[in-house]
Coordinates of C-alpha atoms in Angstrom, one line a residue:
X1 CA 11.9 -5.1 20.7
X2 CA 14.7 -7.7 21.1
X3 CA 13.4 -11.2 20.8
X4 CA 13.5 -13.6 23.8
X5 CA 16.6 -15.7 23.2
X6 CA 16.5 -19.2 25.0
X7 CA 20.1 -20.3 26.1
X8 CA 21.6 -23.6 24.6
X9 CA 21.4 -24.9 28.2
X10 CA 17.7 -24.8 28.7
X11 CA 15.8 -27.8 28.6
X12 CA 13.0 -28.6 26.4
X13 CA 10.6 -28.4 29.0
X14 CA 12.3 -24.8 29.9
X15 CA 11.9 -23.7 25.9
X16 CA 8.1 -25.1 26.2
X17 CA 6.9 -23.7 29.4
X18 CA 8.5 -20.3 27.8
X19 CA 6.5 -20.5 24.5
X20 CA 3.0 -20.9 26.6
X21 CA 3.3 -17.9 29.0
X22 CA 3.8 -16.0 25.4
X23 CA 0.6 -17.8 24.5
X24 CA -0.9 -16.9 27.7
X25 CA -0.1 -13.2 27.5
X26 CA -1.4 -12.9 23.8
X27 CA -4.5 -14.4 24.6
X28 CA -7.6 -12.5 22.5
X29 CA -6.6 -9.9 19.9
X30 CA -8.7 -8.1 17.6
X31 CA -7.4 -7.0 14.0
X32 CA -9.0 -4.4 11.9
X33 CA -8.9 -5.7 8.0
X34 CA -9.2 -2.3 5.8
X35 CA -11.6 -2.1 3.3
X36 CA -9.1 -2.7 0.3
X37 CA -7.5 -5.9 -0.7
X38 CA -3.7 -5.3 0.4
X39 CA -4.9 -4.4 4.0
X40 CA -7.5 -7.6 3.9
X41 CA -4.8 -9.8 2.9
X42 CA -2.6 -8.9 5.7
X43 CA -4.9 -9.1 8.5
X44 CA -5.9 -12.3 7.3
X45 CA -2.2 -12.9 7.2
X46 CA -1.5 -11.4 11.1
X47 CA -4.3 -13.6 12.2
X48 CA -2.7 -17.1 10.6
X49 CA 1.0 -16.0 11.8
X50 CA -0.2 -15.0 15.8
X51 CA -3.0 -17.6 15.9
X52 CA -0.9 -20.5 14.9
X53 CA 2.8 -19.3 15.6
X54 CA 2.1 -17.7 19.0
X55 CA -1.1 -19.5 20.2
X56 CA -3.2 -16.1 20.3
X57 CA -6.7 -16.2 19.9
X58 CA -7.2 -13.7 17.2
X59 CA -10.0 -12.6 15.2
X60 CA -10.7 -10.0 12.6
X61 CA -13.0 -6.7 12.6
X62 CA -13.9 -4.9 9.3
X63 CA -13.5 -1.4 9.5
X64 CA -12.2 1.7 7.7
X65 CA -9.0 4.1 8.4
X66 CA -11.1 7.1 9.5
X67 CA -13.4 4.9 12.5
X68 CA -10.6 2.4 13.0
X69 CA -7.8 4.8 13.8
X70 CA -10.2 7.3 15.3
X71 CA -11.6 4.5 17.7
X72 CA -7.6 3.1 18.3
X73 CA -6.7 6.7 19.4
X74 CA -9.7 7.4 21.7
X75 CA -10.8 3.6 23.0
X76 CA -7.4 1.7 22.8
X77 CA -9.8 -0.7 20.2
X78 CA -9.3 -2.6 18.2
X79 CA -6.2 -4.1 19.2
X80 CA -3.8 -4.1 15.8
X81 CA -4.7 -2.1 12.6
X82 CA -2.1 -4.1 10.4
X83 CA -1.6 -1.5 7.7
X84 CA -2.8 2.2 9.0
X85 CA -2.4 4.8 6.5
X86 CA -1.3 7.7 8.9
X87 CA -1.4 10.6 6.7
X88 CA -4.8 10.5 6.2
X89 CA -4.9 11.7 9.9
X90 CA -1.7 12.7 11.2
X91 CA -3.4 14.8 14.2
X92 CA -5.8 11.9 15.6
X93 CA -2.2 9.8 15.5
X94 CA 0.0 12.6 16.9
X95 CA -2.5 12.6 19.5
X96 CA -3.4 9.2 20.4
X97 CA 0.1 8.4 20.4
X98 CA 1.0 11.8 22.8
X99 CA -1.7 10.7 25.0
X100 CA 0.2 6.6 25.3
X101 CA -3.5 5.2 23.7
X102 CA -1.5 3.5 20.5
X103 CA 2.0 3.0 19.8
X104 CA 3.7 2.9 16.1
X105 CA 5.4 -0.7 15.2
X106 CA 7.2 -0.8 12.3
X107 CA 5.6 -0.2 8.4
X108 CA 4.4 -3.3 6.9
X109 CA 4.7 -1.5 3.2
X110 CA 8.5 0.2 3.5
X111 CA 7.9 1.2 -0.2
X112 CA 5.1 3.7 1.1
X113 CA 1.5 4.4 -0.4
X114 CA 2.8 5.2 -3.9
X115 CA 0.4 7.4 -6.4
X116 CA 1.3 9.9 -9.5
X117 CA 1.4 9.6 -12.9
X118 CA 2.8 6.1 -14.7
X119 CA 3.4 4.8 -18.5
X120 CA 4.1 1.2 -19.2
X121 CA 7.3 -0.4 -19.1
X122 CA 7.3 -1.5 -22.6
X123 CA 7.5 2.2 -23.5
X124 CA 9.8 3.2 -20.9
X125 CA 12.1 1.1 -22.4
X126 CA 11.6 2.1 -25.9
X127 CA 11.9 5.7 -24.9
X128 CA 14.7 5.4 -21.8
X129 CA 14.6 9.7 -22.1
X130 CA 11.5 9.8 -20.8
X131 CA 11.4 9.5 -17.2
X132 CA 9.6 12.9 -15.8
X133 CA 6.2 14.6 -16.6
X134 CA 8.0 17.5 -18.3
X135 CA 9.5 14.5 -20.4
X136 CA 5.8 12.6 -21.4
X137 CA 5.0 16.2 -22.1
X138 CA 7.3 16.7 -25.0
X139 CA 5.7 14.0 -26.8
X140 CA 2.3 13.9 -27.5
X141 CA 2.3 11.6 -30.1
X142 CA 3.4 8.9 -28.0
X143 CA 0.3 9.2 -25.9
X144 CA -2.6 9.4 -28.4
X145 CA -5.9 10.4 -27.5
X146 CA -8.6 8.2 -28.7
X147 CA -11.4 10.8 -29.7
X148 CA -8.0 13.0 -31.0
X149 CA -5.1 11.3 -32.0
X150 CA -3.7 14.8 -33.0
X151 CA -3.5 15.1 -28.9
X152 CA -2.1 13.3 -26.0
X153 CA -4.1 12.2 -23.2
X154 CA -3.7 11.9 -19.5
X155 CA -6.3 9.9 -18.0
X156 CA -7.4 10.8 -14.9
X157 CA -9.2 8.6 -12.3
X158 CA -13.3 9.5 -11.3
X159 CA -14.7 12.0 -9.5
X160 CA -14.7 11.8 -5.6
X161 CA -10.9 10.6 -5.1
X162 CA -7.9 13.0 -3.6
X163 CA -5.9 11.3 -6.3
X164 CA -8.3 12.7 -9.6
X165 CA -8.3 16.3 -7.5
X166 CA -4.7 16.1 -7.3
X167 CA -4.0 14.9 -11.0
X168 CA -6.6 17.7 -12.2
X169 CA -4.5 20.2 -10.4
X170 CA -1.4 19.3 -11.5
X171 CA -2.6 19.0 -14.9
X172 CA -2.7 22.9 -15.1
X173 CA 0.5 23.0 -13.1
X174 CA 2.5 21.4 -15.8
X175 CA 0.4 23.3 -18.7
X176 CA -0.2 19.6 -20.4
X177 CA -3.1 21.3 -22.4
X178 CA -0.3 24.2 -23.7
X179 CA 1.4 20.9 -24.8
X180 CA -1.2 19.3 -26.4
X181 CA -3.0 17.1 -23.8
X182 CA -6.4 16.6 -22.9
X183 CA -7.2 15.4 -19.7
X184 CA -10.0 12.2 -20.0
X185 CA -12.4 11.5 -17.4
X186 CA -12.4 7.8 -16.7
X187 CA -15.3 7.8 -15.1
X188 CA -14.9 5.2 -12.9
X189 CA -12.2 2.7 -11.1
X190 CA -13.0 0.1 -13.8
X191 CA -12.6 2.5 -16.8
X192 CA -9.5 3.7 -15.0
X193 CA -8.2 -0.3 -14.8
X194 CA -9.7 -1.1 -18.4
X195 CA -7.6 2.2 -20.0
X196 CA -4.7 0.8 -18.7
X197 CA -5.3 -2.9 -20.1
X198 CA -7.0 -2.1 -23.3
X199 CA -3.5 -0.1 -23.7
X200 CA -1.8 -2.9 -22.6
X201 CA -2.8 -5.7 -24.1
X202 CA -2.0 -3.2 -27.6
X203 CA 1.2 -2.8 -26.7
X204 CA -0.4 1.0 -27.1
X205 CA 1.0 4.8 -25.1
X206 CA -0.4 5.3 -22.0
X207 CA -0.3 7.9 -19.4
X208 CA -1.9 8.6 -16.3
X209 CA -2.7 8.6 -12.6
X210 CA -2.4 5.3 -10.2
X211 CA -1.2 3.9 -7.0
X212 CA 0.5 1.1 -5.6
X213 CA 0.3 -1.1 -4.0
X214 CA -2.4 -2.4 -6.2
X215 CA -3.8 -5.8 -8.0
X216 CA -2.8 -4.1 -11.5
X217 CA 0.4 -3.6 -11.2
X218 CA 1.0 -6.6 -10.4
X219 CA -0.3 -7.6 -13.8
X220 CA 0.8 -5.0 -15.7
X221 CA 3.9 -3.7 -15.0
X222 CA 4.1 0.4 -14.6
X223 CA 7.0 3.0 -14.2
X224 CA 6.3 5.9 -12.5
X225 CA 7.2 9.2 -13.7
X226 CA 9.3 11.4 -11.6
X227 CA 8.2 15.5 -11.2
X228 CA 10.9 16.8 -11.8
X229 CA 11.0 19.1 -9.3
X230 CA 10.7 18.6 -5.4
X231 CA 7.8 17.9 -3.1
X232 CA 6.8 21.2 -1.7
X233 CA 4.4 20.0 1.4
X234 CA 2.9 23.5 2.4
X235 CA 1.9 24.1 -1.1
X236 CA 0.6 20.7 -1.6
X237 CA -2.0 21.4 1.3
X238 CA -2.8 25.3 0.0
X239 CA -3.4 24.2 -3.8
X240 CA -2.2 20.9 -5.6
X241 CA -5.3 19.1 -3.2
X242 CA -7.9 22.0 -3.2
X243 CA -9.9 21.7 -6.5
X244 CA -11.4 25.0 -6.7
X245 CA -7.6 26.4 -6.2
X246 CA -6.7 29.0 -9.2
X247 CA -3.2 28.8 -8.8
X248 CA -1.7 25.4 -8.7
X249 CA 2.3 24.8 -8.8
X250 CA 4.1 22.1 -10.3
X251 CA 5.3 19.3 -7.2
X252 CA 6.2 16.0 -6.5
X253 CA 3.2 13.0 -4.9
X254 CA 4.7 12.7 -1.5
X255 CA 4.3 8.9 -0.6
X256 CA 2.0 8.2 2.1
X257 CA 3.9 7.1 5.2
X258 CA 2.3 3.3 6.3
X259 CA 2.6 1.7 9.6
X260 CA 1.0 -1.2 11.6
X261 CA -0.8 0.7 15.1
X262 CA -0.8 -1.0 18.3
X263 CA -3.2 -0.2 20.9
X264 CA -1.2 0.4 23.7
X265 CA -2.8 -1.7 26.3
X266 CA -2.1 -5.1 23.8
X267 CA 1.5 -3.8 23.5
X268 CA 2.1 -3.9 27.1
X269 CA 0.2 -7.7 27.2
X270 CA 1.3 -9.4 23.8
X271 CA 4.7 -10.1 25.0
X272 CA 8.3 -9.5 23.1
X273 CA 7.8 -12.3 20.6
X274 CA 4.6 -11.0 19.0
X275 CA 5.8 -7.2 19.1
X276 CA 9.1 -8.0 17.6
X277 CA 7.2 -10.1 14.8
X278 CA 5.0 -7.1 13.9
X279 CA 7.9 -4.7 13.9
X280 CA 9.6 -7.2 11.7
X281 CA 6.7 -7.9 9.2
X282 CA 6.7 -5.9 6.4
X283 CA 7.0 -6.8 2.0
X284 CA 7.8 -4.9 -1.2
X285 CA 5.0 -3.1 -3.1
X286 CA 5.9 -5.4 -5.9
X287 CA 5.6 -8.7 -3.8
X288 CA 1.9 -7.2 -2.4
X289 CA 1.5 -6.0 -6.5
X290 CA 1.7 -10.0 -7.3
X291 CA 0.0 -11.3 -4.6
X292 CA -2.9 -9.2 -5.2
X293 CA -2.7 -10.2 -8.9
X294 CA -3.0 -13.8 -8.0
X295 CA -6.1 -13.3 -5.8
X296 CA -7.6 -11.1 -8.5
X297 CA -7.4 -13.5 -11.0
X298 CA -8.3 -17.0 -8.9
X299 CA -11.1 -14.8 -7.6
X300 CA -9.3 -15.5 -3.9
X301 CA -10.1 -14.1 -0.3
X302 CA -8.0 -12.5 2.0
X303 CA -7.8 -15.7 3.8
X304 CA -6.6 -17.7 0.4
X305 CA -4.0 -14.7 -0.4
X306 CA -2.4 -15.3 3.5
X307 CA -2.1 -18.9 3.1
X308 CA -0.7 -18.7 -0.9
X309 CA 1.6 -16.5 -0.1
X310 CA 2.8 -18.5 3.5
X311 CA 2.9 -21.3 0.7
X312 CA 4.9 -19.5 -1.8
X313 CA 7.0 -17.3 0.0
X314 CA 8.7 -19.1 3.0
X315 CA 12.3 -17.7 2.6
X316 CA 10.9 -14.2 3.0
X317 CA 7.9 -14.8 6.0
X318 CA 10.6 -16.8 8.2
X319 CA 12.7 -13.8 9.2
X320 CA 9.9 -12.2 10.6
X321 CA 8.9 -14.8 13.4
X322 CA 11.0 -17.3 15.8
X323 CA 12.1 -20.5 14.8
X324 CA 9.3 -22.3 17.1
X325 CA 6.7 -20.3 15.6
X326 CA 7.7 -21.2 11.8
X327 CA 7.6 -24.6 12.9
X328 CA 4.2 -24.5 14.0
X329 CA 3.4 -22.3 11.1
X330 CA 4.6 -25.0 8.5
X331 CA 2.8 -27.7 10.5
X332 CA -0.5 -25.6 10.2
X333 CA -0.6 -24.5 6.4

């Protein structure tokens, strides 16, 4: 939506009188904070930005994308799940927002859910031919398998995510053990985390499955490899996610599509202003990659995150709301 633009003739008192019906028509909102740290963060962050920018009274609700969207769809509550991860259930969306129950406002990660396979950027660099799988698979030696250095490993996340499934699968699509690769069981997120920093911190090869937006890459800074071949959707869903499949074909990670969901009946109330500042909200993978670094290591809530980064990062947070509200933003931190 267009924001409300006040004309150079108004008088203060017109320009004030304006900026508390908005308050009026926000009034209480409800804000689902995600059970991961990039979705607590911005919640936190909504609930600074409409509490003290556009005099809402808003507060937060924990939750998870399944119940949260689920409830949004059939119940209209709560009012704003900041960063909804739609294809994780594209039907309960299609129809919530067929049905006029929720309403889609802009994506607060443009980048997208990002996973595949990465290597580090020190050996990107050193090695500026590899930049697919087909590529890392050429060159075993680069990514040395600590029980076998006479074979490269791929190291694969633990059991019970899509994104180990997925990796497994496409392990046998590429033929990586044809080329010499084993593919190690983690075992867990933090053997996953501490593969990629032990390798790291050695300057060592490293290859394997991770996601961004995430507090580690904001440490550590990955490259993603490409597939080198398209992303075939239909055969995603038959094989490349079904772990007992036989047959799986090489194909690109499609990123996950990420957008902020808006109960319909708070969309009709919030007025322009706070619509057109949640259309408008949205930051790099690599600016959430560092702010979730920083909370990681100063041990920091989502609530310390929202307020660091309002701190830290005024030249990008300001073209998101009116000039009134960074005002009383500013005046607030």
């Amino acid at each position: 939506m267009k924001k409300l633009l006040a004309s150079t003739c108004l008088t203060f008192g017109l320009i004030g009188g304006a900026s508390f019906a908005g308050a009026a028509e926000c009034g209480s909102v409800t804000i689902a904070s995600m059970n991961w740290q990039s979705a607590e963060v911005l919640s936190n962050l909504d609930k600074f930005i409409l509490n003290e920018g556009y005099g809402c009274s808003a507060d937060i609700t924990v939750g998870d994308t399944v119940p949260t969207i689920t409830s949004m769809a059939e119940k209209g509550q709560p009012d704003i799940a900041p960063e909804a991860w739609i294809d994780l259930l594209p039907d309960v969306v299609k129809k919530g927002t067929d049905e006029g129950r929720i309403v889609q406002v802009g994506s607060p990660l443009p980048d997208g859910g990002v996973q595949g396979w990465w290597i580090p950027k020190y050996l990107a660099d050193a090695h500026p031919d590899i930049k697919t799988i087909g590529d890392v698979l050429k060159h075993p030696e680069l990514f040395p398998d600590p029980e076998d250095p006479k074979k490269g490993a791929i190291f694969n996340g633990p059991q019970g995510w899509g994104g180990t499934v997925v990796t497994t699968q496409l392990f046998k699509a590429f033929e990586a053990e044809k080329a010499g690769f084993t593919l190690v069981d983690t075992g867990s997120a933090a053997g996953l985390d501490g593969s990629i920093s032990k390798a790291y911190e050695r300057k060592e090869g490293w290859v394997g499955y991770y996601w961004a937006p995430t507090a580690l890459l904001g440490k550590y800074e990955m490259v993603k490899l490409e597939a080198g071949v398209p992303n075939d959707a239909a055969e995603w869903k038959r094989c490349n996610t079904v772990a007992d499949c036989p047959d799986p074909k090489p194909n690109a990670w499609p990123v996950d599509k990420i957008v902020t969901l808006v109960a319909k009946p708070f969309s009709e109330k919030a007025g322009p202003e706070v619509m057109d500042y949640l259309a408008k909200r949205s930051w790099s993978n690599e600016t959430v990659n560092k702010l979730m670094a920083w909370m990681t290591d100063n041990q920091a809530t989502g609530e310390d995150g929202a307020k660091h980064f309002l701190e830290e990062n005024k030249d990008i947070w300001t073209k998101w709301v009116s000039p009134e509200a960074a005002k009383k933003i500013e005046a607030a931190l």
